[in-house]
mmCIF file of C-alpha atoms in Angstrom:
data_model
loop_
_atom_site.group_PDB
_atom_site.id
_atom_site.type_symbol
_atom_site.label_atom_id
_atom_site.label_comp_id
_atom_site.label_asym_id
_atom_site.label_seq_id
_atom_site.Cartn_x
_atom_site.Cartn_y
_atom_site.Cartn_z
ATOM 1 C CA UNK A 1 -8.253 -20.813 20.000
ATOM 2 C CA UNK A 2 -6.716 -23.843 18.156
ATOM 3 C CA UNK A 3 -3.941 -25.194 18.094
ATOM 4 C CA UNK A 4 -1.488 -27.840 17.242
ATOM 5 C CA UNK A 5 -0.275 -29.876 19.802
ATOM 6 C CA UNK A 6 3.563 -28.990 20.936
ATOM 7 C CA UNK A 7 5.791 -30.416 18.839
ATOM 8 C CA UNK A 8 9.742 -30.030 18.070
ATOM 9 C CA UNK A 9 10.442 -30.265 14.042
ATOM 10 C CA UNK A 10 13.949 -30.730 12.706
ATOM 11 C CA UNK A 11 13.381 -28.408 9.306
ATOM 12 C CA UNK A 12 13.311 -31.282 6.899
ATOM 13 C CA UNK A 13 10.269 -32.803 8.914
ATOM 14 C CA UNK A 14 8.694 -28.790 8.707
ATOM 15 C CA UNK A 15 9.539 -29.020 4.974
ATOM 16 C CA UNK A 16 7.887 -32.710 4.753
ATOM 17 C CA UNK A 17 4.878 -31.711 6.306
ATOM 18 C CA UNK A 18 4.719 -28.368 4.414
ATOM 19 C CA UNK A 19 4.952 -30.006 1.211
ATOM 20 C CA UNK A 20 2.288 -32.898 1.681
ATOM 21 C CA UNK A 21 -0.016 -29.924 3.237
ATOM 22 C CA UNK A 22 0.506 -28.098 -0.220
ATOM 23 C CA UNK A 23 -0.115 -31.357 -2.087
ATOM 24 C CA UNK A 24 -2.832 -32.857 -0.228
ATOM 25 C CA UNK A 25 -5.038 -29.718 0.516
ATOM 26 C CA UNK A 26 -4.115 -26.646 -1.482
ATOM 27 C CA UNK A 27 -3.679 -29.227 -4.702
ATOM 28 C CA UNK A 28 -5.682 -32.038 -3.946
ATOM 29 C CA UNK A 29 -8.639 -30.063 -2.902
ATOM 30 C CA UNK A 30 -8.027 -27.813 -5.715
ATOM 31 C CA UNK A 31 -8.371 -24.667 -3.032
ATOM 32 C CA UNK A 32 -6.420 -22.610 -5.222
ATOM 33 C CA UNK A 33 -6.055 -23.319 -9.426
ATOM 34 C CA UNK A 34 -2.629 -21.376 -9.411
ATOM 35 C CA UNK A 35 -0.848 -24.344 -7.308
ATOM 36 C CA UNK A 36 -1.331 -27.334 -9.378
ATOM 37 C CA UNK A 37 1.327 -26.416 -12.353
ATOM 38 C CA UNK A 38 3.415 -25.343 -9.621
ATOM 39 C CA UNK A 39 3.868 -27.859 -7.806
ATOM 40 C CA UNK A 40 4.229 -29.790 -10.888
ATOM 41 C CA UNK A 41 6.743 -27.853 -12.482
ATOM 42 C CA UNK A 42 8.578 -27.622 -9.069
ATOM 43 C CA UNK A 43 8.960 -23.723 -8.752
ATOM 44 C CA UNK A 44 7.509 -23.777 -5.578
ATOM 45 C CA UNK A 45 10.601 -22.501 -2.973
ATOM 46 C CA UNK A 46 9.569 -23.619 0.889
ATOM 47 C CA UNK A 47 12.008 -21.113 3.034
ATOM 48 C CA UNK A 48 12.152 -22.322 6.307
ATOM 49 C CA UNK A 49 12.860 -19.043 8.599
ATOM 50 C CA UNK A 50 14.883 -20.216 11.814
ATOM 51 C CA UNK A 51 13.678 -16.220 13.257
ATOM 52 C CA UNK A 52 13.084 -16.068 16.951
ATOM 53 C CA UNK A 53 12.389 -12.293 16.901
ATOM 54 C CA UNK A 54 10.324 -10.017 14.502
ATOM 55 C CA UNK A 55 13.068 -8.320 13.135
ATOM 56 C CA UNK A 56 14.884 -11.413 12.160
ATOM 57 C CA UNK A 57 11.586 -12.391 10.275
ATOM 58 C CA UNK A 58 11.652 -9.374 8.338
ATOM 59 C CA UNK A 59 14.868 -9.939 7.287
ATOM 60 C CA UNK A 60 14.012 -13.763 6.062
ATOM 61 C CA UNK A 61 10.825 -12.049 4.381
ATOM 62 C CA UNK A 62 13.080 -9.498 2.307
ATOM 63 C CA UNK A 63 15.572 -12.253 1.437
ATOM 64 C CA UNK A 64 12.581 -14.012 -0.218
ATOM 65 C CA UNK A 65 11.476 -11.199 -1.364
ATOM 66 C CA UNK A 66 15.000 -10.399 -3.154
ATOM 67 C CA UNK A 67 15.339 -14.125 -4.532
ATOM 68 C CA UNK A 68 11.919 -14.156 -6.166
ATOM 69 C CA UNK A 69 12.553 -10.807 -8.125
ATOM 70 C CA UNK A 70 16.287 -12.378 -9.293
ATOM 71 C CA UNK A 71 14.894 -15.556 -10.470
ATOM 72 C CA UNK A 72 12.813 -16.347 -13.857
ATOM 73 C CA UNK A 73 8.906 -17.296 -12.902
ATOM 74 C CA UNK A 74 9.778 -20.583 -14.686
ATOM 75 C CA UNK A 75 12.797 -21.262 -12.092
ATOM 76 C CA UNK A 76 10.919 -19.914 -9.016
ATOM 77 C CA UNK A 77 7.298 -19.638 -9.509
ATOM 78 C CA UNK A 78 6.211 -18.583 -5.698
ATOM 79 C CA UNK A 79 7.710 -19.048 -2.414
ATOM 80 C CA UNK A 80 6.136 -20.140 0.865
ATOM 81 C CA UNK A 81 8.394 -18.112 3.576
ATOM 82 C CA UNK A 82 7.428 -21.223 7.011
ATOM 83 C CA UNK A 83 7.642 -19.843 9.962
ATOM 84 C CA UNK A 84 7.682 -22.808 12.673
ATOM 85 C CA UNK A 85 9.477 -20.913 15.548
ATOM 86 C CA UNK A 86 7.602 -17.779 16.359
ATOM 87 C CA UNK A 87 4.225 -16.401 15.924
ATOM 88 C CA UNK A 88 1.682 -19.042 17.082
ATOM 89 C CA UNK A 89 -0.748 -16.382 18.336
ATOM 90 C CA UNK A 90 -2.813 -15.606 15.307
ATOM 91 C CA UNK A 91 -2.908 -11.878 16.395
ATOM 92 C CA UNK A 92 0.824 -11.892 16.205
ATOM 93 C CA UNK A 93 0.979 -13.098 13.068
ATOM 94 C CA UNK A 94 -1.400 -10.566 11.807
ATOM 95 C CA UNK A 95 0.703 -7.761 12.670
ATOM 96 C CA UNK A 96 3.961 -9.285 11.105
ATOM 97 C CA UNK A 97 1.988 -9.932 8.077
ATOM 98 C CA UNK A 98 0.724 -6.149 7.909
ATOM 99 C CA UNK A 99 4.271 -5.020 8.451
ATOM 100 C CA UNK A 100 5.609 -7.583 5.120
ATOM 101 C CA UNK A 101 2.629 -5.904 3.201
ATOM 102 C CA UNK A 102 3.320 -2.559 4.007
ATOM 103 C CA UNK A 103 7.250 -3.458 3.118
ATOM 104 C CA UNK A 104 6.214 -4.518 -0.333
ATOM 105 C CA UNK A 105 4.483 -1.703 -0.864
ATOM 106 C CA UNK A 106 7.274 1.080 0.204
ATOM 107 C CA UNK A 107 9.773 -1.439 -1.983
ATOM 108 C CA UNK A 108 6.923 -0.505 -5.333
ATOM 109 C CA UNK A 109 6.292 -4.325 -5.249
ATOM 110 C CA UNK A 110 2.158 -3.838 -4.888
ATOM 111 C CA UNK A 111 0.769 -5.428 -7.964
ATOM 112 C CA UNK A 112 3.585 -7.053 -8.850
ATOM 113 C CA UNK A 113 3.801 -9.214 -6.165
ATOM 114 C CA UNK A 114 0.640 -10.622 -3.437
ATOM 115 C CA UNK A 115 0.830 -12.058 -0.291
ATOM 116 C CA UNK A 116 -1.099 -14.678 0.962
ATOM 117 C CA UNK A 117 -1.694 -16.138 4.873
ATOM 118 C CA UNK A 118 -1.847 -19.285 6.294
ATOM 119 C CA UNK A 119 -1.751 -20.390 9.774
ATOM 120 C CA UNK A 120 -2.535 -23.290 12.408
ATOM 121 C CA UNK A 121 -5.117 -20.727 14.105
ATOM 122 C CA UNK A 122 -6.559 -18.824 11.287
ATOM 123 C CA UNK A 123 -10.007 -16.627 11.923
ATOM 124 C CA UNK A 124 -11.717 -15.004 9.053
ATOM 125 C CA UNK A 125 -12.794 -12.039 11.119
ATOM 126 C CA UNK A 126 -16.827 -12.366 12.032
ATOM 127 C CA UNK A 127 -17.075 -16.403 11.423
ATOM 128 C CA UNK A 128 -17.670 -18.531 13.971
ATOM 129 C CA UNK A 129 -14.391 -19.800 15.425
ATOM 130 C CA UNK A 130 -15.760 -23.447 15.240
ATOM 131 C CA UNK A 131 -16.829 -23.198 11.877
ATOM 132 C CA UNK A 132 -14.891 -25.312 9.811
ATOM 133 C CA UNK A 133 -14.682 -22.891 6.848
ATOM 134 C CA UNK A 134 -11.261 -21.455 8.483
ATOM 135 C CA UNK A 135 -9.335 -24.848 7.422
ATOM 136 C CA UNK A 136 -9.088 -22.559 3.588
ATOM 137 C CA UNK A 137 -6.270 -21.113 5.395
ATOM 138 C CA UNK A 138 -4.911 -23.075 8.148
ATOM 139 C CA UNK A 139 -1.811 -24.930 7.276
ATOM 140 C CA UNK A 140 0.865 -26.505 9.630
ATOM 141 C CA UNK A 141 2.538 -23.517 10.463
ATOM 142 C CA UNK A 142 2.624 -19.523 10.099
ATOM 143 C CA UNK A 143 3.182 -19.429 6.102
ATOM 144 C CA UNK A 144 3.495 -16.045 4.462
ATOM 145 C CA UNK A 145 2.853 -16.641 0.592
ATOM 146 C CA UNK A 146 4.680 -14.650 -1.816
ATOM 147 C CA UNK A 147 2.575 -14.788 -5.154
ATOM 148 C CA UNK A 148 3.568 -13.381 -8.685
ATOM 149 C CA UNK A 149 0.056 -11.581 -9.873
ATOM 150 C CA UNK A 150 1.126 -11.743 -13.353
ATOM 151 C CA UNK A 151 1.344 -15.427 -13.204
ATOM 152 C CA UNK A 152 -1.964 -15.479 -11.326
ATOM 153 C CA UNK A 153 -3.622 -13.443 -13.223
ATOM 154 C CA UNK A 154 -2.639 -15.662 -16.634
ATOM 155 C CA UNK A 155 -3.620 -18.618 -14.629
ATOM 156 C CA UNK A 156 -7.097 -17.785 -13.499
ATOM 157 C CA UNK A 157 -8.045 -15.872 -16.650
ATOM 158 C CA UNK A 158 -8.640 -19.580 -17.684
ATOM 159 C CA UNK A 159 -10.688 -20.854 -14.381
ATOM 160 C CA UNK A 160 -14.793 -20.050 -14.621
ATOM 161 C CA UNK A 161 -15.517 -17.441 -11.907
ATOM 162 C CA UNK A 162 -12.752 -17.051 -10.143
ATOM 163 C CA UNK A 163 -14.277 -14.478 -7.233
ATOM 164 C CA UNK A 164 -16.013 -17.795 -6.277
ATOM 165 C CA UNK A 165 -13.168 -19.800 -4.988
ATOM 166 C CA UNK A 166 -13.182 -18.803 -1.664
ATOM 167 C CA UNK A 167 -16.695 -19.377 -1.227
ATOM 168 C CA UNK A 168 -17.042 -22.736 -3.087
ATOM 169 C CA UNK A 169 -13.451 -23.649 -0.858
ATOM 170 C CA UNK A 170 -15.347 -22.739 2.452
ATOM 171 C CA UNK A 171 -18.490 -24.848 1.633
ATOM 172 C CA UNK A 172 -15.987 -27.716 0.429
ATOM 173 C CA UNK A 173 -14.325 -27.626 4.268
ATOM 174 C CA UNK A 174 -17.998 -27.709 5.664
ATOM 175 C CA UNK A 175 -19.024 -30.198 3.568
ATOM 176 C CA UNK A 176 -16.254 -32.351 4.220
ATOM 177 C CA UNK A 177 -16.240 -31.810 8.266
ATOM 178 C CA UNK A 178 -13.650 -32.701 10.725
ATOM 179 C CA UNK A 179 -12.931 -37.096 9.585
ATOM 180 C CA UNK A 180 -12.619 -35.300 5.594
ATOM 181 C CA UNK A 181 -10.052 -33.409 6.518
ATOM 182 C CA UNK A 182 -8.407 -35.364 8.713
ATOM 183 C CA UNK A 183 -8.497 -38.007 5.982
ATOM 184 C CA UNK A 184 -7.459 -35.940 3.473
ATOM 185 C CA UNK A 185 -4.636 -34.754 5.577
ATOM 186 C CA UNK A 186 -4.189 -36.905 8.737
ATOM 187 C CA UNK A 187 -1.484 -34.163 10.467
ATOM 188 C CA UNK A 188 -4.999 -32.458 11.247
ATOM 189 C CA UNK A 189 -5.604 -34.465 13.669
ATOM 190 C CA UNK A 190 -2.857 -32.919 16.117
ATOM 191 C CA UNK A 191 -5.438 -29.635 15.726
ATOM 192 C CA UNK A 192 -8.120 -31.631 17.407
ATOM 193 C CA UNK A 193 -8.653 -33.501 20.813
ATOM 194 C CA UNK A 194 -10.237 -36.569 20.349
#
């Protein structure tokens, strides 16, 4: 399975290379129409979990949770909850995720709130592992995306055929291969051996 070469981050460097992945893919790829007036409007929160353990994660992800609810959309649009410490196994990752979704649903959150996944190893279950179509959801690090559906929803009543993003997004990372996306975002090229 892929992935990145070891590294040690400080969190402003997992920040810096969180942001410029959300810039230079997710926006400048235009994989998702929701993120461009985000990240313009700067109501995008990157939470950096320091969690070592599961539980500790949860915690982080109910913080976020908590923070988003408080705050206006206008103030704090979505937040990406980073997790560079824990969780490089894909399968792990998985299961953490499925215990965050299952937490917003006991907490009556389901359809208010949507979570997303992104990861360094990231499978869509019965694709090819080479197939280049995974780099939709691969990002720099475990990310657990906390999304407001209502704000979604507004935004992509305006975008033409919206239940064909992830397809046309999939075709766009095979059509632009490994050298695209490494140009596009040259951190990619720690995922890779030359």
């Amino acid at each position: 399975m892929l992935a990145m070469k070891p590294h040690t981050y400080s969190d402003q460097q997992v920040e810096q290379l969180s942001r410029q992945w959300v810039e230079q893919m997710v926006v400048g790829l235009n994989l998702c129409p929701f993120a461009a007036p985000v990240v313009r409007n700067d109501s995008i929160r990157y939470a950096i979990s320091e969690a070592l353990e599961p539980e500790a994660l949860v915690a982080d992800f109910l913080q976020e949770l908590d923070l988003i609810q408080q705050l206006d959309e206008q103030e704090l649009s979505t937040t990406l909850l980073i997790i560079p410490q824990m969780l490089e196994q894909f399968d792990d990752f998985l299961d953490l995720l499925d215990i965050c979704q299952q937490l917003l649903e006991e907490a009556g959150l389901d359809g208010v709130f949507q979570l997303a996944s992104f990861h360094p190893g990231y499978l869509f279950e019965g694709v090819e592992e080479d197939d280049l179509s995974h780099w939709t959801n691969r990002a720099p690090f475990p990310m657990i995306h906390i999304i407001r559906e209502g704000e979604m929803a507004r935004v992509l009543m305006y975008y033409k055929d919206p239940e064909q993003i992830p397809e046309r997004n999939m075709d766009l990372m095979r059509q632009l291969g490994r050298d695209g996306l490494v140009k596009q975002y040259p951190p990619l090229a720690d995922y890779w051996p030359e």
